[in-house]
Amino acid sequence: MEMATYRAWMYNRLLPGRRGYTTEFLNGLEEFMAIARKQPVYLSEGKIRCPCKSCKNEAYLTLDEVNVHILQRGFTPRYWYWTSHGERIPRTNVDVDMHSVSSSSQQWGYGDVNRHQDMVFDAAGLNHEQQNEEEHPNMEAAKFYEMLNSAQQPLWPGCENTSELSAAITMLSLKSKHNMSQACFNDVMKFMKESSHPKNVIPFNFRETKKLVVGLGLSSKKIDCCINGCLLYYKDDSTLKECKFCEEPRYKARNAHKKNSKDVPQKRLHYLPLIPRLQRLYASVKTAEHMRWHYENRREEGVLCHPSDGKAWKHFDHLYPEFANEPRNVRLGLCADGFTPFNQLGTQYSC
Ligand SMILES: [Zn+2]
Ligand SMILES: [Zn+2]
């Protein structure tokens, strides 16, 4: 399906010279109202989210009010899929309305926690309204948005300000802020689940809550390593049972009484994969700007205020002009605060 033509009527409201409304718009609006009328929130409250240009799906109004708003103002931009009115993004399509997502992140406030949530939405590239009309997310990003969108369902039918995802993020931030034990977390979730609307989608424990957020793509990878730090059990060495260098066993001694217990590594490294993090940095308008800073803010000759003004950086640009000409090029720096070279442990000398 061609994106630009799907429900094109939504943004073809007025006849030339503003002499009334186009027929396709009036017909389309009727179709929209018919779908909106089936919303559970309409059946229980008599109101729906208004998708007009100024309400942006944030206000709940009666059908008549919504009708007037849309006729006067038109639909909020890019609202091709009526996700705030019960529609899901079709799997094959790669465009997503981000209004329902960003508006719920803004409405919903909890001080510090809101900041955390903002961070997550920033990481997801969702705290901005305007997107280039021409540019659609690639398949991987689309899948991610789709997941995000499905986690945006209200916490229970009619719940206005909290979605499944925002509840999960809030609970996780509260857990870390107050140093909550996992048992306490599970008890709180259990209580919340039991005391809310019977049709709620509150995650019922820590594992379920984490599963929701892990989909945001910022998870870590666990790699076993030698207890003395000589090697990682990774790639070619991933099946070794003891260290190649110091011969320390990889796993802790098994408990003879527990026959089917899993092997427990003596030491484990948590690796934070770099690529998804870089992708997130480019996905948010706020951080993407910083990622291009070194390219867009060139200094005059002789002024040194950023690594990109230095000789090493320029030398690299000279060697790889194709790389250097891409404003989004990125380099990784390695920074260490004191290490002893040549394994001279115990000596005074450090770099
Ligand atoms: Zn409105
Ligand atoms: Zn070792």
mmCIF file of C-alpha atoms and ligand atoms in Angstrom:
data_model
loop_
_atom_site.group_PDB
_atom_site.id
_atom_site.type_symbol
_atom_site.label_atom_id
_atom_site.label_comp_id
_atom_site.label_asym_id
_atom_site.label_seq_id
_atom_site.Cartn_x
_atom_site.Cartn_y
_atom_site.Cartn_z
ATOM 1 C CA MET A 1 0.000 0.000 0.000
ATOM 2 C CA GLU A 2 1.321 3.408 -0.907
ATOM 3 C CA MET A 3 1.680 5.445 2.270
ATOM 4 C CA ALA A 4 0.925 8.843 0.868
ATOM 5 C CA THR A 5 -2.409 7.784 -0.562
ATOM 6 C CA TYR A 6 -3.753 5.829 2.391
ATOM 7 C CA ARG A 7 -6.698 7.798 3.776
ATOM 8 C CA ALA A 8 -5.496 10.785 1.777
ATOM 9 C CA TRP A 9 -9.003 12.228 2.175
ATOM 10 C CA MET A 10 -8.161 13.068 5.781
ATOM 11 C CA TYR A 11 -5.989 15.936 4.650
ATOM 12 C CA ASN A 12 -8.090 16.986 1.688
ATOM 13 C CA ARG A 13 -10.804 18.767 3.621
ATOM 14 C CA LEU A 14 -11.724 21.968 1.846
ATOM 15 C CA LEU A 15 -12.846 22.681 -1.692
ATOM 16 C CA PRO A 16 -10.704 25.151 -3.649
ATOM 17 C CA GLY A 17 -11.312 28.672 -2.434
ATOM 18 C CA ARG A 18 -12.687 27.262 0.839
ATOM 19 C CA ARG A 19 -16.147 26.966 -0.679
ATOM 20 C CA GLY A 20 -17.162 24.071 1.557
ATOM 21 C CA TYR A 21 -15.984 20.537 2.236
ATOM 22 C CA THR A 22 -14.943 17.842 -0.216
ATOM 23 C CA THR A 23 -17.350 14.919 -0.535
ATOM 24 C CA GLU A 24 -14.606 12.402 0.181
ATOM 25 C CA PHE A 25 -13.831 14.217 3.418
ATOM 26 C CA LEU A 26 -17.466 14.194 4.554
ATOM 27 C CA ASN A 27 -17.778 10.485 3.707
ATOM 28 C CA GLY A 28 -14.490 9.686 5.419
ATOM 29 C CA LEU A 29 -15.494 11.622 8.496
ATOM 30 C CA GLU A 30 -18.644 9.553 8.703
ATOM 31 C CA GLU A 31 -16.537 6.394 8.533
ATOM 32 C CA PHE A 32 -14.351 7.726 11.321
ATOM 33 C CA MET A 33 -17.328 8.591 13.537
ATOM 34 C CA ALA A 34 -18.809 5.137 13.017
ATOM 35 C CA ILE A 35 -15.588 3.529 14.260
ATOM 36 C CA ALA A 36 -15.242 5.972 17.129
ATOM 37 C CA ARG A 37 -18.795 5.179 18.226
ATOM 38 C CA LYS A 38 -17.749 1.576 18.879
ATOM 39 C CA GLN A 39 -15.027 2.585 21.327
ATOM 40 C CA PRO A 40 -15.401 1.075 24.809
ATOM 41 C CA VAL A 41 -14.673 4.486 26.267
ATOM 42 C CA TYR A 42 -17.532 5.965 24.249
ATOM 43 C CA LEU A 43 -19.877 3.219 25.391
ATOM 44 C CA SER A 44 -19.002 3.785 29.033
ATOM 45 C CA GLU A 45 -18.287 7.550 29.168
ATOM 46 C CA GLY A 46 -20.075 8.921 26.116
ATOM 47 C CA LYS A 47 -16.865 10.626 24.987
ATOM 48 C CA ILE A 48 -13.932 9.925 22.663
ATOM 49 C CA ARG A 49 -10.478 11.362 22.125
ATOM 50 C CA CYS A 50 -10.660 14.318 19.739
ATOM 51 C CA PRO A 51 -8.180 13.888 16.841
ATOM 52 C CA CYS A 52 -8.508 17.474 15.628
ATOM 53 C CA LYS A 53 -5.484 19.639 14.925
ATOM 54 C CA SER A 54 -5.501 21.365 18.298
ATOM 55 C CA CYS A 55 -6.757 18.614 20.643
ATOM 56 C CA LYS A 56 -4.277 16.091 19.147
ATOM 57 C CA ASN A 57 -6.050 13.131 20.733
ATOM 58 C CA GLU A 58 -5.521 14.549 24.186
ATOM 59 C CA ALA A 59 -8.992 15.820 25.077
ATOM 60 C CA TYR A 60 -12.093 13.666 25.572
ATOM 61 C CA LEU A 61 -15.168 15.213 23.972
ATOM 62 C CA THR A 62 -18.657 14.220 22.897
ATOM 63 C CA LEU A 63 -19.194 13.013 19.321
ATOM 64 C CA ASP A 64 -20.880 16.288 18.341
ATOM 65 C CA GLU A 65 -18.017 18.353 19.687
ATOM 66 C CA VAL A 66 -15.474 16.153 17.900
ATOM 67 C CA ASN A 67 -17.429 16.447 14.666
ATOM 68 C CA VAL A 68 -17.382 20.249 14.867
ATOM 69 C CA HIS A 69 -13.670 20.335 15.772
ATOM 70 C CA ILE A 70 -12.697 18.166 12.820
ATOM 71 C CA LEU A 71 -14.813 20.136 10.369
ATOM 72 C CA GLN A 72 -13.352 23.415 11.605
ATOM 73 C CA ARG A 73 -9.748 22.425 12.136
ATOM 74 C CA GLY A 74 -9.085 19.168 10.298
ATOM 75 C CA PHE A 75 -7.277 16.129 11.615
ATOM 76 C CA THR A 76 -4.036 16.294 13.552
ATOM 77 C CA PRO A 77 -1.149 15.661 11.086
ATOM 78 C CA ARG A 78 -0.149 12.122 10.124
ATOM 79 C CA TYR A 79 -3.010 10.455 11.953
ATOM 80 C CA TRP A 80 -3.594 7.894 9.157
ATOM 81 C CA TYR A 81 -4.000 5.041 11.548
ATOM 82 C CA TRP A 82 -6.595 5.710 14.208
ATOM 83 C CA THR A 83 -4.558 4.254 17.023
ATOM 84 C CA SER A 84 -6.239 6.434 19.629
ATOM 85 C CA HIS A 85 -9.560 5.002 18.462
ATOM 86 C CA GLY A 86 -8.900 1.312 18.702
ATOM 87 C CA GLU A 87 -7.055 0.745 15.430
ATOM 88 C CA ARG A 88 -3.791 -1.137 15.180
ATOM 89 C CA ILE A 89 -1.032 -0.456 12.697
ATOM 90 C CA PRO A 90 -1.142 -3.161 10.012
ATOM 91 C CA ARG A 91 1.911 -5.419 10.108
ATOM 92 C CA THR A 92 3.037 -4.792 6.575
ATOM 93 C CA ASN A 93 3.047 -1.077 6.904
ATOM 94 C CA VAL A 94 5.924 1.003 8.051
ATOM 95 C CA ASP A 95 4.406 4.228 9.218
ATOM 96 C CA VAL A 96 3.204 5.009 12.669
ATOM 97 C CA ASP A 97 1.265 7.775 14.229
ATOM 98 C CA MET A 98 3.265 8.986 17.114
ATOM 99 C CA HIS A 99 0.720 11.325 18.610
ATOM 100 C CA SER A 100 -0.945 8.903 20.900
ATOM 101 C CA VAL A 101 2.444 7.885 22.206
ATOM 102 C CA SER A 102 3.913 11.301 22.790
ATOM 103 C CA SER A 103 0.744 12.815 24.153
ATOM 104 C CA SER A 104 0.355 10.211 26.834
ATOM 105 C CA SER A 105 3.968 10.687 27.860
ATOM 106 C CA GLN A 106 3.348 14.367 28.342
ATOM 107 C CA GLN A 107 0.042 14.228 30.129
ATOM 108 C CA TRP A 108 1.189 11.790 32.611
ATOM 109 C CA GLY A 109 3.239 13.376 35.367
ATOM 110 C CA TYR A 110 5.062 11.999 38.371
ATOM 111 C CA GLY A 111 7.979 14.347 38.952
ATOM 112 C CA ASP A 112 11.203 12.409 38.809
ATOM 113 C CA VAL A 113 9.587 9.403 37.293
ATOM 114 C CA ASN A 114 8.286 11.458 34.411
ATOM 115 C CA ARG A 115 11.852 12.436 33.696
ATOM 116 C CA HIS A 116 12.789 8.777 33.454
ATOM 117 C CA GLN A 117 9.921 8.164 31.168
ATOM 118 C CA ASP A 118 10.955 11.081 29.017
ATOM 119 C CA MET A 119 14.388 9.548 28.780
ATOM 120 C CA VAL A 120 12.922 6.316 27.536
ATOM 121 C CA PHE A 121 10.720 8.056 25.011
ATOM 122 C CA ASP A 122 13.703 10.120 23.902
ATOM 123 C CA ALA A 123 15.694 6.967 23.494
ATOM 124 C CA ALA A 124 12.879 5.670 21.381
ATOM 125 C CA GLY A 125 12.824 8.889 19.378
ATOM 126 C CA LEU A 126 9.241 9.615 20.333
ATOM 127 C CA ASN A 127 9.402 12.943 22.090
ATOM 128 C CA HIS A 128 9.153 14.915 18.932
ATOM 129 C CA GLU A 129 6.106 15.762 16.899
ATOM 130 C CA GLN A 130 7.406 16.689 13.499
ATOM 131 C CA GLN A 131 8.861 14.119 11.193
ATOM 132 C CA ASN A 132 10.002 14.509 7.669
ATOM 133 C CA GLU A 133 6.947 13.634 5.590
ATOM 134 C CA GLU A 134 9.125 11.850 3.049
ATOM 135 C CA GLU A 135 10.965 9.682 5.488
ATOM 136 C CA HIS A 136 9.502 6.478 6.830
ATOM 137 C CA PRO A 137 11.151 4.320 9.462
ATOM 138 C CA ASN A 138 13.001 1.276 8.142
ATOM 139 C CA MET A 139 11.626 -2.183 8.840
ATOM 140 C CA GLU A 140 13.499 -2.655 12.071
ATOM 141 C CA ALA A 141 12.445 0.720 13.417
ATOM 142 C CA ALA A 142 8.894 0.036 12.263
ATOM 143 C CA LYS A 143 8.778 -3.190 14.221
ATOM 144 C CA PHE A 144 10.007 -1.299 17.229
ATOM 145 C CA TYR A 145 7.350 1.393 16.856
ATOM 146 C CA GLU A 146 4.745 -1.275 16.426
ATOM 147 C CA MET A 147 5.780 -2.932 19.653
ATOM 148 C CA LEU A 148 5.788 0.416 21.370
ATOM 149 C CA ASN A 149 2.371 1.169 20.022
ATOM 150 C CA SER A 150 0.855 -2.071 21.208
ATOM 151 C CA ALA A 151 2.261 -1.420 24.675
ATOM 152 C CA GLN A 152 0.439 1.895 24.573
ATOM 153 C CA GLN A 153 -2.936 0.382 25.280
ATOM 154 C CA PRO A 154 -4.674 1.991 28.244
ATOM 155 C CA LEU A 155 -4.053 0.305 31.581
ATOM 156 C CA TRP A 156 -7.715 -0.576 31.725
ATOM 157 C CA PRO A 157 -10.668 0.261 29.459
ATOM 158 C CA GLY A 158 -11.297 3.967 29.878
ATOM 159 C CA CYS A 159 -8.051 4.713 31.691
ATOM 160 C CA GLU A 160 -6.974 8.066 30.298
ATOM 161 C CA ASN A 161 -3.504 8.857 31.386
ATOM 162 C CA THR A 162 -1.615 5.657 31.961
ATOM 163 C CA SER A 163 -0.678 3.012 29.436
ATOM 164 C CA GLU A 164 0.716 -0.448 29.978
ATOM 165 C CA LEU A 165 4.152 0.779 28.975
ATOM 166 C CA SER A 166 4.155 3.972 31.005
ATOM 167 C CA ALA A 167 3.040 1.993 34.066
ATOM 168 C CA ALA A 168 5.887 -0.476 33.563
ATOM 169 C CA ILE A 169 8.454 2.280 33.168
ATOM 170 C CA THR A 170 7.144 4.140 36.199
ATOM 171 C CA MET A 171 7.239 1.066 38.393
ATOM 172 C CA LEU A 172 10.797 0.256 37.309
ATOM 173 C CA SER A 173 11.951 3.807 38.039
ATOM 174 C CA LEU A 174 10.259 3.702 41.443
ATOM 175 C CA LYS A 175 11.978 0.405 42.133
ATOM 176 C CA SER A 176 15.389 1.856 41.412
ATOM 177 C CA LYS A 177 14.685 5.193 43.126
ATOM 178 C CA HIS A 178 13.622 3.595 46.400
ATOM 179 C CA ASN A 179 15.877 0.575 46.177
ATOM 180 C CA MET A 180 12.826 -1.673 46.271
ATOM 181 C CA SER A 181 13.411 -5.390 46.612
ATOM 182 C CA GLN A 182 12.057 -7.656 43.916
ATOM 183 C CA ALA A 183 9.695 -9.272 46.431
ATOM 184 C CA CYS A 184 8.313 -5.846 47.393
ATOM 185 C CA PHE A 185 7.920 -4.959 43.720
ATOM 186 C CA ASN A 186 5.989 -8.141 43.035
ATOM 187 C CA ASP A 187 3.728 -7.576 46.039
ATOM 188 C CA VAL A 188 2.940 -4.012 44.966
ATOM 189 C CA MET A 189 2.163 -5.154 41.419
ATOM 190 C CA LYS A 190 -0.025 -7.924 42.724
ATOM 191 C CA PHE A 191 -1.954 -5.482 44.879
ATOM 192 C CA MET A 192 -2.325 -3.010 42.014
ATOM 193 C CA LYS A 193 -3.527 -5.736 39.704
ATOM 194 C CA GLU A 194 -6.110 -7.039 42.148
ATOM 195 C CA SER A 195 -7.409 -3.640 43.191
ATOM 196 C CA SER A 196 -7.864 -2.213 39.674
ATOM 197 C CA HIS A 197 -10.455 -2.621 36.981
ATOM 198 C CA PRO A 198 -11.010 -6.347 36.275
ATOM 199 C CA LYS A 199 -9.924 -5.904 32.662
ATOM 200 C CA ASN A 200 -6.629 -4.202 33.491
ATOM 201 C CA VAL A 201 -3.357 -5.043 31.723
ATOM 202 C CA ILE A 202 -1.065 -4.275 34.652
ATOM 203 C CA PRO A 203 2.008 -6.544 34.403
ATOM 204 C CA PHE A 204 1.809 -8.986 37.274
ATOM 205 C CA ASN A 205 5.410 -9.183 38.378
ATOM 206 C CA PHE A 206 8.948 -7.938 37.898
ATOM 207 C CA ARG A 207 9.765 -10.358 35.101
ATOM 208 C CA GLU A 208 6.718 -9.377 33.044
ATOM 209 C CA THR A 209 7.397 -5.700 33.633
ATOM 210 C CA LYS A 210 10.972 -6.015 32.467
ATOM 211 C CA LYS A 211 9.930 -8.004 29.411
ATOM 212 C CA LEU A 212 7.825 -5.067 28.256
ATOM 213 C CA VAL A 213 10.672 -2.600 28.528
ATOM 214 C CA VAL A 214 13.396 -4.884 27.176
ATOM 215 C CA GLY A 215 11.686 -4.595 23.794
ATOM 216 C CA LEU A 216 12.863 -1.006 23.681
ATOM 217 C CA GLY A 217 16.133 -2.495 22.559
ATOM 218 C CA LEU A 218 18.366 -1.328 25.353
ATOM 219 C CA SER A 219 19.032 -4.685 26.903
ATOM 220 C CA SER A 220 22.384 -6.136 27.888
ATOM 221 C CA LYS A 221 24.133 -9.327 26.936
ATOM 222 C CA LYS A 222 25.649 -11.607 29.550
ATOM 223 C CA ILE A 223 29.006 -13.197 28.765
ATOM 224 C CA ASP A 224 30.782 -15.559 31.157
ATOM 225 C CA CYS A 225 34.396 -14.685 31.891
ATOM 226 C CA CYS A 226 37.376 -16.106 33.755
ATOM 227 C CA ILE A 227 37.330 -15.322 37.450
ATOM 228 C CA ASN A 228 40.852 -13.911 37.097
ATOM 229 C CA GLY A 229 39.895 -11.833 34.099
ATOM 230 C CA CYS A 230 42.084 -13.600 31.515
ATOM 231 C CA LEU A 231 39.440 -14.426 28.929
ATOM 232 C CA LEU A 232 35.838 -14.181 27.845
ATOM 233 C CA TYR A 233 33.895 -17.328 27.034
ATOM 234 C CA TYR A 234 32.920 -15.805 23.732
ATOM 235 C CA LYS A 235 32.934 -16.835 20.057
ATOM 236 C CA ASP A 236 35.566 -19.598 19.606
ATOM 237 C CA ASP A 237 35.963 -19.909 23.353
ATOM 238 C CA SER A 238 32.272 -19.950 24.166
ATOM 239 C CA THR A 239 32.164 -23.687 24.909
ATOM 240 C CA LEU A 240 35.314 -23.954 27.042
ATOM 241 C CA LYS A 241 34.858 -25.255 30.550
ATOM 242 C CA GLU A 242 38.033 -23.780 32.002
ATOM 243 C CA CYS A 243 40.309 -20.846 31.365
ATOM 244 C CA LYS A 244 42.934 -21.363 28.612
ATOM 245 C CA PHE A 245 45.480 -19.377 30.569
ATOM 246 C CA CYS A 246 45.061 -19.974 34.277
ATOM 247 C CA GLU A 247 42.955 -23.138 34.081
ATOM 248 C CA GLU A 248 40.428 -21.890 36.625
ATOM 249 C CA PRO A 249 37.084 -23.647 36.071
ATOM 250 C CA ARG A 250 34.394 -21.594 34.346
ATOM 251 C CA TYR A 251 31.547 -22.706 36.609
ATOM 252 C CA LYS A 252 31.095 -22.905 40.339
ATOM 253 C CA ALA A 253 31.283 -26.396 41.826
ATOM 254 C CA ARG A 254 27.932 -28.118 41.518
ATOM 255 C CA ASN A 255 25.830 -28.837 44.504
ATOM 256 C CA ALA A 256 25.801 -32.648 44.639
ATOM 257 C CA HIS A 257 22.278 -32.652 46.086
ATOM 258 C CA LYS A 258 20.730 -30.707 43.247
ATOM 259 C CA LYS A 259 21.070 -32.922 40.220
ATOM 260 C CA ASN A 260 19.376 -30.811 37.593
ATOM 261 C CA SER A 261 20.668 -27.446 38.691
ATOM 262 C CA LYS A 262 22.095 -25.150 36.026
ATOM 263 C CA ASP A 263 25.802 -24.391 35.853
ATOM 264 C CA VAL A 264 26.538 -21.110 37.558
ATOM 265 C CA PRO A 265 29.478 -19.148 36.138
ATOM 266 C CA GLN A 266 32.082 -17.891 38.599
ATOM 267 C CA LYS A 267 32.091 -14.498 36.965
ATOM 268 C CA ARG A 268 29.989 -12.840 34.353
ATOM 269 C CA LEU A 269 30.271 -9.723 32.280
ATOM 270 C CA HIS A 270 27.289 -7.576 31.320
ATOM 271 C CA TYR A 271 27.906 -6.284 27.840
ATOM 272 C CA LEU A 272 25.852 -3.322 26.628
ATOM 273 C CA PRO A 273 25.629 -3.711 22.832
ATOM 274 C CA LEU A 274 26.726 -0.514 21.179
ATOM 275 C CA ILE A 275 24.847 -0.517 17.881
ATOM 276 C CA PRO A 276 21.265 -0.321 19.227
ATOM 277 C CA ARG A 277 22.377 2.498 21.513
ATOM 278 C CA LEU A 278 23.888 4.411 18.633
ATOM 279 C CA GLN A 279 20.717 3.874 16.626
ATOM 280 C CA ARG A 280 18.648 5.317 19.475
ATOM 281 C CA LEU A 281 20.936 8.346 19.658
ATOM 282 C CA TYR A 282 20.164 9.048 16.003
ATOM 283 C CA ALA A 283 16.452 8.341 16.448
ATOM 284 C CA SER A 284 15.778 11.277 18.766
ATOM 285 C CA VAL A 285 15.923 14.762 17.286
ATOM 286 C CA LYS A 286 17.451 16.067 20.483
ATOM 287 C CA THR A 287 20.386 13.688 20.563
ATOM 288 C CA ALA A 288 20.769 13.390 16.787
ATOM 289 C CA GLU A 289 21.756 17.036 16.760
ATOM 290 C CA HIS A 290 24.631 16.317 19.134
ATOM 291 C CA MET A 291 25.712 13.410 16.962
ATOM 292 C CA ARG A 292 26.326 15.821 14.065
ATOM 293 C CA TRP A 293 27.831 18.571 16.162
ATOM 294 C CA HIS A 294 31.425 17.834 15.206
ATOM 295 C CA TYR A 295 30.527 18.168 11.529
ATOM 296 C CA GLU A 296 28.297 21.214 11.699
ATOM 297 C CA ASN A 297 30.290 23.267 14.157
ATOM 298 C CA ARG A 298 33.651 23.582 12.413
ATOM 299 C CA ARG A 299 36.129 25.949 14.049
ATOM 300 C CA GLU A 300 38.399 28.342 12.272
ATOM 301 C CA GLU A 301 42.017 27.310 11.851
ATOM 302 C CA GLY A 302 44.059 27.506 15.057
ATOM 303 C CA VAL A 303 41.158 27.248 17.509
ATOM 304 C CA LEU A 304 41.029 24.116 19.611
ATOM 305 C CA CYS A 305 37.887 23.419 21.636
ATOM 306 C CA HIS A 306 36.760 19.905 20.671
ATOM 307 C CA PRO A 307 38.572 16.707 19.679
ATOM 308 C CA SER A 308 37.366 17.356 16.114
ATOM 309 C CA ASP A 309 39.641 20.427 15.985
ATOM 310 C CA GLY A 310 42.671 18.275 16.751
ATOM 311 C CA LYS A 311 45.235 16.944 14.320
ATOM 312 C CA ALA A 312 44.452 13.287 14.922
ATOM 313 C CA TRP A 313 40.808 13.798 13.964
ATOM 314 C CA LYS A 314 41.695 15.747 10.836
ATOM 315 C CA HIS A 315 44.270 13.177 9.834
ATOM 316 C CA PHE A 316 41.617 10.483 10.024
ATOM 317 C CA ASP A 317 39.246 12.635 7.932
ATOM 318 C CA HIS A 318 42.005 13.035 5.360
ATOM 319 C CA LEU A 319 42.597 9.284 5.133
ATOM 320 C CA TYR A 320 38.897 8.392 4.849
ATOM 321 C CA PRO A 321 37.186 11.275 3.024
ATOM 322 C CA GLU A 322 34.067 9.240 2.254
ATOM 323 C CA PHE A 323 33.516 8.570 5.924
ATOM 324 C CA ALA A 324 34.336 12.154 6.866
ATOM 325 C CA ASN A 325 31.824 13.584 4.377
ATOM 326 C CA GLU A 326 28.915 11.893 6.131
ATOM 327 C CA PRO A 327 27.687 14.363 8.772
ATOM 328 C CA ARG A 328 26.497 11.484 10.912
ATOM 329 C CA ASN A 329 29.910 9.858 11.131
ATOM 330 C CA VAL A 330 30.759 8.833 14.633
ATOM 331 C CA ARG A 331 34.003 7.856 16.346
ATOM 332 C CA LEU A 332 34.548 6.044 19.561
ATOM 333 C CA GLY A 333 37.110 7.185 22.065
ATOM 334 C CA LEU A 334 38.754 5.051 24.688
ATOM 335 C CA CYS A 335 39.346 6.773 27.959
ATOM 336 C CA ALA A 336 41.055 5.336 31.011
ATOM 337 C CA ASP A 337 41.737 6.881 34.375
ATOM 338 C CA GLY A 338 45.008 5.315 35.478
ATOM 339 C CA PHE A 339 46.287 1.916 34.413
ATOM 340 C CA THR A 340 49.589 0.142 34.815
ATOM 341 C CA PRO A 341 51.241 -0.742 31.513
ATOM 342 C CA PHE A 342 53.207 -3.950 30.929
ATOM 343 C CA ASN A 343 51.554 -5.702 33.848
ATOM 344 C CA GLN A 344 53.845 -4.087 36.413
ATOM 345 C CA LEU A 345 51.467 -4.702 39.270
ATOM 346 C CA GLY A 346 52.568 -3.248 42.541
ATOM 347 C CA THR A 347 54.860 -0.690 40.966
ATOM 348 C CA GLN A 348 54.250 3.019 41.408
ATOM 349 C CA TYR A 349 54.147 3.698 37.722
ATOM 350 C CA SER A 350 50.781 4.323 36.108
ATOM 351 C CA CYS A 351 49.412 6.053 33.009
HETATM 352 ZN ZN ZN B 1 -10.705 18.872 19.111
HETATM 353 ZN ZN ZN B 2 42.000 -17.272 33.684
#
